[in-house]
Coordinates of C-alpha atoms in Angstrom, one line a residue:
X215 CA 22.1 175.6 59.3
X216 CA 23.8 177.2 56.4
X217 CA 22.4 176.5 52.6
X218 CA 24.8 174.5 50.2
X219 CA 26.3 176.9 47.7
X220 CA 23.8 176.8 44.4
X221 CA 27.6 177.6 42.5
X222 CA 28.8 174.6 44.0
X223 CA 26.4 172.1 42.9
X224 CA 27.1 172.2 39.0
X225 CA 30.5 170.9 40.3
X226 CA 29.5 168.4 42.3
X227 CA 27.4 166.9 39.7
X228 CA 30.4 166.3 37.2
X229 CA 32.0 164.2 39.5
X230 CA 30.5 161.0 38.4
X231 CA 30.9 161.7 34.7
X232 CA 34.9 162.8 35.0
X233 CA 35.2 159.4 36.9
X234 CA 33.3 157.3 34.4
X235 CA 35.1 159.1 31.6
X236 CA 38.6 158.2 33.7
X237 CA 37.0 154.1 33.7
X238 CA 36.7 154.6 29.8
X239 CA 39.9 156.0 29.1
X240 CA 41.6 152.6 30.5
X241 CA 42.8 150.3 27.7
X242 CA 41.5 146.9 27.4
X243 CA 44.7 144.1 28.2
X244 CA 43.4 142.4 25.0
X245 CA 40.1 141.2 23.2
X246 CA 39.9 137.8 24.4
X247 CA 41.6 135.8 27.1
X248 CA 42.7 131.9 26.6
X249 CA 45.7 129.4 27.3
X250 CA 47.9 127.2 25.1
X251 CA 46.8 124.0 25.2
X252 CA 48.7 120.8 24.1
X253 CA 47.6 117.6 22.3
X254 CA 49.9 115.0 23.9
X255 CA 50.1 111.2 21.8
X256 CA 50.8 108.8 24.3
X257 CA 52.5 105.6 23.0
X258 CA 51.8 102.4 24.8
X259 CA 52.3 99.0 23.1
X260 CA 49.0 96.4 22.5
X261 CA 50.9 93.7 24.3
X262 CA 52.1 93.7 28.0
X263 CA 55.3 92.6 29.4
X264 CA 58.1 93.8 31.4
X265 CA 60.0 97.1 30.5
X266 CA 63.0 96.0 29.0
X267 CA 64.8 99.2 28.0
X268 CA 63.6 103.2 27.9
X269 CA 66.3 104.6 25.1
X270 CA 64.3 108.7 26.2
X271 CA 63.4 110.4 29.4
X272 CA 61.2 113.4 29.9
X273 CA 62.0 116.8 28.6
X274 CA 64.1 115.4 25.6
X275 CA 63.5 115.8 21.7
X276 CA 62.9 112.5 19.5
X277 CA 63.2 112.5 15.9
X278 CA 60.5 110.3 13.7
X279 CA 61.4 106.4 13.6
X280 CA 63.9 107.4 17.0
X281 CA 63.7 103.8 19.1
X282 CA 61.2 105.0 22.6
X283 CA 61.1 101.5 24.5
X284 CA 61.4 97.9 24.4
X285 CA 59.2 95.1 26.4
X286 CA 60.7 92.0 27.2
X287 CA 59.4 89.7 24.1
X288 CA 61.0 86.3 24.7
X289 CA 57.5 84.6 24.7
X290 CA 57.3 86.4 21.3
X291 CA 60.5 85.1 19.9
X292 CA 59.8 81.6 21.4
X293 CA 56.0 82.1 19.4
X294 CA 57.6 82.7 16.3
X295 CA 60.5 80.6 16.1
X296 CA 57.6 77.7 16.7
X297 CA 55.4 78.9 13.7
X298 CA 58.4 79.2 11.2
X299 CA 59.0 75.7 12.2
X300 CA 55.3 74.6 11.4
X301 CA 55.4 76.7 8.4
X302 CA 58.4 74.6 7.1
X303 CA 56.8 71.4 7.8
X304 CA 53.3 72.7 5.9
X305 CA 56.0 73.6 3.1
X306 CA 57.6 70.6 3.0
X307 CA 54.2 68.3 3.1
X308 CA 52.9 70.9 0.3
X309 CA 55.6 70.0 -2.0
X310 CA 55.7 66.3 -1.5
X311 CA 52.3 65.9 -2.7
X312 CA 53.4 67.7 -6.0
X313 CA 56.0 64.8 -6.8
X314 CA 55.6 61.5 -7.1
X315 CA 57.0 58.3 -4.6
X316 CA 60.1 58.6 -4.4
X317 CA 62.8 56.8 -6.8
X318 CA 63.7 54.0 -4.7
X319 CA 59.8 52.7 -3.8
X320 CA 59.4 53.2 -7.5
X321 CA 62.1 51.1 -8.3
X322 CA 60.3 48.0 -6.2
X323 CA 57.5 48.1 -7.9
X324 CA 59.1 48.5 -11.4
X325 CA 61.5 45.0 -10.3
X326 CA 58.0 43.5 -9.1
X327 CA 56.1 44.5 -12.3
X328 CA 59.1 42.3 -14.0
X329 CA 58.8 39.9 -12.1
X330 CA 55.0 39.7 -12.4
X331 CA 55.6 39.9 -16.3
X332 CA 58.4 36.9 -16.4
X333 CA 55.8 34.5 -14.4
X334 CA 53.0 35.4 -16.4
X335 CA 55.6 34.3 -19.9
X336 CA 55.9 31.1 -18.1
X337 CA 52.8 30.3 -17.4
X338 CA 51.8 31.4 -21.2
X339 CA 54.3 28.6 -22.1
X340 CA 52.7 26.4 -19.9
X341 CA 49.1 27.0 -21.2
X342 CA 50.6 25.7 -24.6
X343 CA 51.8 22.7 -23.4
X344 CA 49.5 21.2 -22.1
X345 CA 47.2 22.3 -24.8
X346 CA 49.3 20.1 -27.2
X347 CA 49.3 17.1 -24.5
X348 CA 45.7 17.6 -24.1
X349 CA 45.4 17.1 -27.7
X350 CA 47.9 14.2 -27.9
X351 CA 46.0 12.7 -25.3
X352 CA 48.5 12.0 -22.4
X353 CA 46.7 14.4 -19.7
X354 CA 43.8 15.2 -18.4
X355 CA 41.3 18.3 -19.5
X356 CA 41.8 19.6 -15.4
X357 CA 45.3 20.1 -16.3
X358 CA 44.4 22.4 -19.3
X359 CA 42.1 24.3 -16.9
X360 CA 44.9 24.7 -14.2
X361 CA 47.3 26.2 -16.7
X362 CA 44.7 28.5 -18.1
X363 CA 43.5 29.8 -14.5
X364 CA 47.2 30.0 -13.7
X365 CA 47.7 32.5 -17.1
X366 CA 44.7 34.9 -16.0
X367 CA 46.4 35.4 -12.4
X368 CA 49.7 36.2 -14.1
X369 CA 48.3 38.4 -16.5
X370 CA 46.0 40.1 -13.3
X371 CA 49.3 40.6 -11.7
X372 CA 50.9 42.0 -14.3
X373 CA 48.2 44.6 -15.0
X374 CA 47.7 45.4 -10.6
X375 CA 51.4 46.4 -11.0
X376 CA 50.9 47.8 -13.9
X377 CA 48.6 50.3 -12.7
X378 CA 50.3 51.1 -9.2
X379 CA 53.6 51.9 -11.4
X380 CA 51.9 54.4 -13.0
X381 CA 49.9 55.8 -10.0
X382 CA 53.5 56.0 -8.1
X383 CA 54.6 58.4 -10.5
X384 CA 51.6 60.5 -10.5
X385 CA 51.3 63.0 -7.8
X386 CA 48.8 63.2 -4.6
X387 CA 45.3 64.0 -5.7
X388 CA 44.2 67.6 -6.6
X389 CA 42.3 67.9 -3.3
X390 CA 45.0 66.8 -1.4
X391 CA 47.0 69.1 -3.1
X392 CA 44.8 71.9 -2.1
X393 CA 44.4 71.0 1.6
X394 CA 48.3 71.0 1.8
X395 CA 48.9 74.3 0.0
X396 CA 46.1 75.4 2.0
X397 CA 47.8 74.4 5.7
X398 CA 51.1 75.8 4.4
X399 CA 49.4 79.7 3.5
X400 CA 47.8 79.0 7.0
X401 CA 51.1 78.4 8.6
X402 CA 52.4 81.5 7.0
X403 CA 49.9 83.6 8.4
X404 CA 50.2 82.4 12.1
X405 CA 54.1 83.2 11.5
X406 CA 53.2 86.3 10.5
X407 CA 51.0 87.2 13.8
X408 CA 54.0 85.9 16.3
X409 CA 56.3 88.5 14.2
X410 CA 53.4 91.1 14.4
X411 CA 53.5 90.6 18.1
X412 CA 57.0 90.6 18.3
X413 CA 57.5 93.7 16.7
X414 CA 55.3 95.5 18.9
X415 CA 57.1 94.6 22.0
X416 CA 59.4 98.1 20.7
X417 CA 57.4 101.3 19.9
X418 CA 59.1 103.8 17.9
X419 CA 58.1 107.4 17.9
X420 CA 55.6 108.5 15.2
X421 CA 56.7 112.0 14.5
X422 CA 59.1 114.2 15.7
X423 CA 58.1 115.8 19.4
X424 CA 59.2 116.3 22.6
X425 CA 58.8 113.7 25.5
X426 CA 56.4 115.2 27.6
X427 CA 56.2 112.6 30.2
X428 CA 57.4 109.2 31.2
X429 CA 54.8 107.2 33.1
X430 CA 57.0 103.6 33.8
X431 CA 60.6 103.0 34.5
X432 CA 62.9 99.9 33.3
X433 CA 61.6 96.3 35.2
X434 CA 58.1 97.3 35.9
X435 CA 55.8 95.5 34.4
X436 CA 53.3 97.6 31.6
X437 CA 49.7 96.4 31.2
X438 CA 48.5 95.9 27.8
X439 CA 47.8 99.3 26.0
X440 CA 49.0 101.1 29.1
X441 CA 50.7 104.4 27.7
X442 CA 54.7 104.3 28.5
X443 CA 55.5 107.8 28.1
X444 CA 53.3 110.9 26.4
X445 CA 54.7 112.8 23.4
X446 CA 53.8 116.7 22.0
X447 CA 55.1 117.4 18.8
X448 CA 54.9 121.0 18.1
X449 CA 51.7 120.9 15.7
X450 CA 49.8 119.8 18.2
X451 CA 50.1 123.2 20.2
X452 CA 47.1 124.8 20.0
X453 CA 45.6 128.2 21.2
X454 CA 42.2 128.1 23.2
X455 CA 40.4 131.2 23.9
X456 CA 36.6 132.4 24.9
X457 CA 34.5 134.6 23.0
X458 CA 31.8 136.9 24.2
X459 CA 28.2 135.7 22.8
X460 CA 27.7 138.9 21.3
X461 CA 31.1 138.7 19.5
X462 CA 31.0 135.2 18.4
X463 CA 29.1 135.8 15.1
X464 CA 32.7 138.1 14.3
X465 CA 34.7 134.9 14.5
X466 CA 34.8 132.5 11.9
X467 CA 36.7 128.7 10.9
X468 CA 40.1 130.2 8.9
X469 CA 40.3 133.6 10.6
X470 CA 43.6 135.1 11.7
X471 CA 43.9 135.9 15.1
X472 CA 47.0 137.1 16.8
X473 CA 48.4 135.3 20.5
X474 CA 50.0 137.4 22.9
X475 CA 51.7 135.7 26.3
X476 CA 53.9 137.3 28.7
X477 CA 57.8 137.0 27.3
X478 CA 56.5 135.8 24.3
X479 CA 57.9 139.2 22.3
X480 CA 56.1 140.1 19.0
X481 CA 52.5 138.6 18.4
X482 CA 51.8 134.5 17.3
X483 CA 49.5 134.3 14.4
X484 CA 47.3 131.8 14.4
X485 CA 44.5 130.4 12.0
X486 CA 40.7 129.5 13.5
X487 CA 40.6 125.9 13.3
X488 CA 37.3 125.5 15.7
X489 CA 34.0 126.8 16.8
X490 CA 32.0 125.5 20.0
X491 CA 29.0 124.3 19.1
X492 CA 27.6 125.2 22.5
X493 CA 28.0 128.1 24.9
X494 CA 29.5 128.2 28.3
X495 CA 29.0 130.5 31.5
X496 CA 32.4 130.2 32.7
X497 CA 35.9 129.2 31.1
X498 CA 37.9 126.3 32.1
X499 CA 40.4 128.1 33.8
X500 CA 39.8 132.4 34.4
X501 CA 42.4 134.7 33.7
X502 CA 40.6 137.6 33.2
X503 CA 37.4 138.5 35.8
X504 CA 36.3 140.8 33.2
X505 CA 34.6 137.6 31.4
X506 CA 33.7 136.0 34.3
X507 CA 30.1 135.0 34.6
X508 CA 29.8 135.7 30.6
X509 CA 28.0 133.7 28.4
X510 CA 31.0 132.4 25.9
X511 CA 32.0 130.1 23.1
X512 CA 35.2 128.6 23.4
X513 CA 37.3 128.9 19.9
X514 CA 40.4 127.0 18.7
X515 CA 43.4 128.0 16.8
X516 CA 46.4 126.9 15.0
X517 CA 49.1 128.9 15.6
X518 CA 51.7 129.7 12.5
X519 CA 53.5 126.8 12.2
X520 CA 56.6 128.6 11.1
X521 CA 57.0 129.4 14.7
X522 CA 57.4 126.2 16.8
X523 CA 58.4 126.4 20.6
X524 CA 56.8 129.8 21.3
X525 CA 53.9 128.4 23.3
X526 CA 53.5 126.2 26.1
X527 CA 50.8 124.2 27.8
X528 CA 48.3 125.9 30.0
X529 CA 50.2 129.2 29.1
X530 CA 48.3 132.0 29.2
X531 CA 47.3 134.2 26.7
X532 CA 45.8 137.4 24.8
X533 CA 43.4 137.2 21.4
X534 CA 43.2 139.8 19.2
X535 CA 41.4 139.4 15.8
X536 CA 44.2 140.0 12.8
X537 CA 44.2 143.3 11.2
X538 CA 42.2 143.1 7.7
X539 CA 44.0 141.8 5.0
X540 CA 46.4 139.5 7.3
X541 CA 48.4 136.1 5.6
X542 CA 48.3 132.9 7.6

């Protein structure tokens, strides 16, 4: 059997180094690997009812205050219509026991005090005479005591009327008062729930954003806090990317990192907004196998917000750290 060449062997040996050196030479895709991920705001009202009316649909851009839907709300209108009519009754009793009787019931007892005072002069009168006949000796002493009882229950009636005059132009007592002003305020407030409730029955969108999604369509009925349709405005695009163990102590809340994605053109920058607490073996979702099986930290950022509409949900994407010196 022939011998292997001894000037062959010093060859065969650098085979495994030229390849290794060929492995090294290859340049890394990017640092870190991650995907855009959205925080949607879905709107649903706190009432149920029937969908009345969707003024978007899916895919379209809302400005703030733009109408989203409306929920049938005739029970609501029907609620409130009923407590603005209590309310003006409470009102109405509230102010009546501020004033007086009225006029008219005043104007009895004032012709009934007058009365009272006239039969009262009479029997004054009548008290006199028979004093003097008493004295001149033509009746009895029983007459003089029948006039004189007859003068007291003039002068009682007079001084009954009297008093009820004045108290019907005084008004209701002060805790009456109180407990009327006090059923009126509560009358405003249950008007003011039936409008609350009303109102709600149409949700208006709380920022500019895109309709993501539209979960119900016009005459189905919507459960109470049942989302209607799901809204991403364009802050709420984030970045979310994993982080070698060994290369999390380099990454820090406020950092600049730049965000690469396929058609995306020149690099996103983005701020370090958040730091797992806790590390993971595996990413959500693997774009690279070169950190598969790695013991990561997941990290958030917030890209530049001077360039909306770049980044898409679930897109994926490349992390590199910012060069030194780098401006949000």
């Amino acid at each position: 059997m022939a011998r292997p060449d001894p000037k062959a062997q010093p060859r065969w040996l650098l085979l495994p180094l030229l390849l290794l050196a060929g492995a090294c030479a290859e340049k890394p895709a990017a640092d870190w690997s991650g995907y855009a991920e959205g925080d949607y705001v879905y709107i649903a009202a706190p009432l149920a009812g029937r969908l009345e009316s969707l003024a978007v649909q899916a895919g379209q851009h809302v400005p703030k205050d733009a109408v989203l839907f409306t929920l049938d709300a005739e029970v609501e209108r029907a609620a409130s219509d009923e407590a603005a009519a209590r309310l003006a009754s409470a009102r109405a009793q509230a102010a009546n026991a501020e004033k007086g009787r009225r006029s008219d019931e005043i104007a009895i007892t004032e012709a009934q005090l007058a009365q009272a005072q006239a039969h009262a002069a009479l029997a004054q009168s009548d008290l006199a005479r028979q004093r003097q006949l008493v004295a001149q000796g033509f009746v009895s002493q029983a007459r003089l005591d029948d006039a004189t009882t007859a003068v007291r229950q003039a002068q009682a009636r007079v001084a009954e009327l009297t008093a009820a005059l004045r108290v019907a132009r005084l008004p209701a007592r002060v805790d009456e008062r109180v407990a009327s002003q006090a059923t009126a305020t509560a009358a405003a407030q249950a008007l003011r729930q039936t409008q609350w409730r009303a109102t709600q029955k149409q949700q208006f969108s709380p920022t500019s954003a895109l309709v993501a999604d539209v979960f119900f369509r016009p005459g189905e009925f919507v459960p109470a806090g049942q989302p209607v349709l799901a809204l991403l405005p364009p802050a709420n695009i984030k970045a979310r990317f994993f982080v070698p163990e060994a290369e999390i102590t380099h990454v820090s809340a406020g950092q600049q990192v730049l965000l690469g994605c396929d058609g995306c053109g020149a690099p996103i920058a983005a701020t370090v907004t958040r730091i797992a607490t806790q590390a993971e073996y595996t990413p959500p979702v693997i774009y690279s196998n070169v950190q598969r099986a790695k013991l990561v930290f997941m990290v958030e950022a917030q890209p530049d917000p001077a360039q909306p509409g770049r980044l898409h949900p679930g897109q994926p994407l490349d992390v590199r750290p910012a060069p030194a010196g780098a401006t949000p």
